Short mmCIF file of C-alpha atoms in Angstrom, two decimals:
data_model
loop_
_atom_site.label_atom_id
_atom_site.label_comp_id
_atom_site.label_asym_id
_atom_site.label_seq_id
_atom_site.Cartn_x
_atom_site.Cartn_y
_atom_site.Cartn_z
CA MET A 1 5.54 16.34 2.13
CA ASN A 2 7.33 13.97 4.53
CA ILE A 3 6.63 10.38 3.43
CA LEU A 4 7.26 7.09 5.20
CA ILE A 5 7.80 4.25 2.69
CA ILE A 6 7.47 0.68 3.99
CA ASP A 7 9.10 -1.68 1.49
CA ASN A 8 11.55 -4.55 1.86
CA ASP A 9 12.61 -4.73 -1.80
CA ALA A 10 15.84 -2.76 -2.32
CA LYS A 11 15.14 -2.00 -5.99
CA SER A 12 11.63 -0.71 -5.47
CA HIS A 13 12.34 1.30 -2.32
CA HIS A 14 15.32 2.94 -4.05
CA ALA A 15 13.06 3.78 -7.01
CA ALA A 16 10.32 5.04 -4.69
CA THR A 17 12.77 7.24 -2.79
CA GLN A 18 14.04 8.75 -6.05
CA ALA A 19 10.48 9.28 -7.29
CA ALA A 20 9.45 11.01 -4.06
CA GLN A 21 12.53 13.24 -4.08
CA ALA A 22 12.02 14.09 -7.76
CA ALA A 23 8.50 15.22 -6.86
CA GLY A 24 9.93 17.45 -4.11
CA HIS A 25 9.08 15.23 -1.13
CA ARG A 26 11.24 13.83 1.68
CA ALA A 27 11.18 10.06 2.00
CA THR A 28 12.20 7.69 4.78
CA VAL A 29 12.31 3.99 3.91
CA VAL A 30 11.88 1.18 6.42
CA PRO A 31 11.88 -2.54 5.55
CA ASP A 32 9.09 -3.89 7.73
CA SER A 33 6.03 -3.10 9.81
CA GLY A 34 7.89 -3.07 13.13
CA GLU A 35 10.25 -0.33 12.02
CA ALA A 36 7.34 1.48 10.35
CA LEU A 37 5.45 1.76 13.62
CA SER A 38 8.55 2.80 15.54
CA SER A 39 9.41 5.46 12.97
CA ALA A 40 5.81 6.75 12.76
CA LEU A 41 5.64 7.13 16.53
CA HIS A 42 8.93 9.06 16.73
CA GLN A 43 8.64 11.36 13.73
CA PRO A 44 5.64 13.08 12.15
CA TYR A 45 4.85 11.96 8.61
CA ASP A 46 2.32 13.40 6.21
CA LEU A 47 1.77 10.02 4.58
CA ALA A 48 2.79 6.37 4.79
CA LEU A 49 3.09 4.40 1.53
CA TRP A 50 2.97 0.67 2.18
CA HIS A 51 4.27 -1.44 -0.71
CA VAL A 52 2.38 -4.72 -0.46
CA PRO A 53 3.34 -7.48 0.19
CA ALA A 54 6.02 -7.09 2.83
CA ALA A 55 7.72 -10.47 2.96
CA ASN A 56 9.60 -9.71 6.19
CA ASP A 57 6.37 -9.48 8.18
CA ALA A 58 4.58 -12.30 9.93
CA PRO A 59 1.11 -13.05 8.52
CA GLY A 60 -1.41 -10.51 9.80
CA SER A 61 1.18 -8.26 11.43
CA SER A 62 1.23 -5.77 8.54
CA ARG A 63 -2.53 -5.25 8.78
CA ASN A 64 -2.36 -4.62 12.53
CA VAL A 65 0.59 -2.24 12.28
CA LEU A 66 -1.02 -0.43 9.35
CA LYS A 67 -3.98 0.35 11.61
CA GLU A 68 -1.59 1.74 14.24
CA VAL A 69 0.33 3.82 11.68
CA GLU A 70 -2.98 5.26 10.40
CA HIS A 71 -3.46 6.83 13.84
CA THR A 72 -0.37 8.99 13.21
CA CYS A 73 -0.78 9.77 9.49
CA PRO A 74 -2.81 8.69 6.45
CA ALA A 75 -1.56 5.36 5.09
CA LEU A 76 -1.93 4.02 1.59
CA ARG A 77 -1.24 0.45 0.52
CA VAL A 78 0.50 0.53 -2.85
CA VAL A 79 -0.51 -2.73 -4.51
CA PRO A 80 1.96 -4.16 -7.04
CA TYR A 81 0.74 -4.30 -10.62
CA ALA A 82 1.45 -8.03 -10.75
CA THR A 83 -0.62 -8.58 -13.88
CA CYS A 84 0.49 -5.47 -15.74
CA GLU A 85 3.87 -6.17 -17.33
CA ASP A 86 4.57 -2.57 -18.29
CA HIS A 87 4.26 -1.17 -14.75
CA THR A 88 7.26 -0.75 -12.46
CA PRO A 89 7.62 0.15 -8.76
CA VAL A 90 8.28 3.74 -9.87
CA ASP A 91 4.90 3.77 -11.67
CA GLU A 92 3.18 2.48 -8.54
CA PHE A 93 4.70 5.03 -6.19
CA MET A 94 4.48 7.91 -8.65
CA GLY A 95 0.81 7.15 -9.28
CA ALA A 96 0.18 7.32 -5.55
CA LEU A 97 2.26 10.50 -5.14
CA ILE A 98 0.59 12.24 -8.07
CA SER A 99 -2.90 11.54 -6.80
CA LEU A 100 -1.95 12.66 -3.30
CA THR A 101 -0.29 15.82 -4.57
CA GLU A 102 -3.42 16.65 -6.56
CA GLU A 103 -5.60 15.93 -3.53
CA LEU A 104 -3.51 18.27 -1.38
CA GLY A 105 -3.87 21.09 -3.86
CA GLN A 106 -0.20 21.27 -4.79
CA ASN A 107 -0.83 20.43 -8.45
CA GLY A 108 -3.64 22.43 -9.96
CA HIS A 109 -5.76 23.56 -7.00
CA LYS A 110 -5.33 26.62 -4.86
CA PRO A 111 -5.97 26.53 -1.11
CA GLY A 112 -9.68 26.77 -0.44
CA GLU A 113 -10.73 25.53 -3.88
CA SER A 114 -12.73 22.36 -4.19
CA GLY A 115 -10.84 19.18 -5.04
CA THR A 116 -11.98 16.37 -7.31
CA ASN A 117 -14.49 15.08 -4.78
CA GLY A 118 -15.91 18.47 -3.78
CA GLU A 119 -14.01 18.67 -0.48
CA GLN A 120 -11.98 21.74 0.41
CA VAL A 121 -8.30 21.40 -0.56
CA VAL A 122 -5.90 22.71 2.05
CA PRO A 123 -2.17 22.13 1.52
CA GLY A 124 -0.72 20.09 4.37
CA ALA A 125 -4.14 18.88 5.49
CA ARG A 126 -4.70 15.23 6.23
CA ILE A 127 -6.27 13.23 3.42
CA SER A 128 -9.14 10.86 4.02
CA ILE A 129 -8.50 7.20 3.34
CA LYS A 130 -11.78 7.19 1.40
CA SER A 131 -10.49 9.75 -1.10
CA LEU A 132 -7.19 7.86 -1.43
CA GLU A 133 -9.04 4.62 -2.09
CA GLN A 134 -11.31 6.32 -4.63
CA GLU A 135 -8.37 7.75 -6.57
CA HIS A 136 -6.41 4.49 -6.40
CA ILE A 137 -9.34 2.45 -7.71
CA ARG A 138 -9.97 4.99 -10.48
CA ARG A 139 -6.34 4.80 -11.64
CA ILE A 140 -6.26 0.99 -11.57
CA VAL A 141 -9.53 0.73 -13.52
CA GLU A 142 -8.20 3.19 -16.13
CA ASN A 143 -4.92 1.26 -16.52
CA THR A 144 -6.23 -2.29 -16.82
CA GLN A 145 -7.94 -4.09 -19.67
CA SER A 146 -10.94 -5.40 -17.71
CA LEU A 147 -12.71 -5.11 -14.38
CA ALA A 148 -11.62 -8.66 -13.57
CA GLU A 149 -7.99 -7.62 -14.06
CA ALA A 150 -8.54 -4.45 -12.01
CA ALA A 151 -10.07 -6.48 -9.16
CA GLU A 152 -7.10 -8.88 -9.26
CA VAL A 153 -4.58 -6.02 -9.19
CA LEU A 154 -6.45 -4.41 -6.28
CA GLY A 155 -6.63 -7.73 -4.44
CA ILE A 156 -10.41 -7.58 -4.05
CA ASP A 157 -13.36 -9.58 -5.34
CA ALA A 158 -15.00 -8.38 -8.57
CA ALA A 159 -18.30 -7.83 -6.73
CA THR A 160 -16.50 -5.61 -4.21
CA LEU A 161 -14.96 -3.61 -7.06
CA TYR A 162 -18.41 -3.23 -8.64
CA ARG A 163 -19.85 -1.83 -5.37
CA LYS A 164 -16.91 0.54 -4.86
CA ARG A 165 -17.14 1.77 -8.47
CA LYS A 166 -20.84 2.45 -7.96
CA ARG A 167 -20.23 4.22 -4.62
CA TYR A 168 -17.41 6.38 -6.02
CA ARG A 169 -19.07 6.85 -9.45
CA ILE A 170 -16.10 5.42 -11.35
CA ALA A 171 -16.78 4.48 -14.98
CA GLN A 172 -14.97 1.64 -16.69
#
């Protein structure tokens, strides 16, 4: 898988690059949303991992560029585990890579078999943002002590998390 990593922190983007390569993926790292869009328009990527927040970006610009990048490949915002002391940038990126690898059928599913959400798994196929969000929320809920903590880590209101858990059938 060819992955675009948008991250301005040298330590975490180095860790993310190593994690991606260890999982057998190619990774290109860019420090801000401007370079992300330029890179996404000039080279095909299977996925963009966006480590939030990107301090080099002007307020609102990341959101707008993320929408543009999503036109070229699926994009996933990797939210820092700010309230979880035992998590590192490698955990964040590896969690995202593992769930994506499983979704693509490269880790336990054969082409044509149903994935975790009943959709057909086809290696190399584009992944829906909905399925990425579902998996990300599930992992955060599993790795936090409370729903309030999970909502804080995800950067959403607790009521929003409740609705998404209900929609995706995610238990606490």
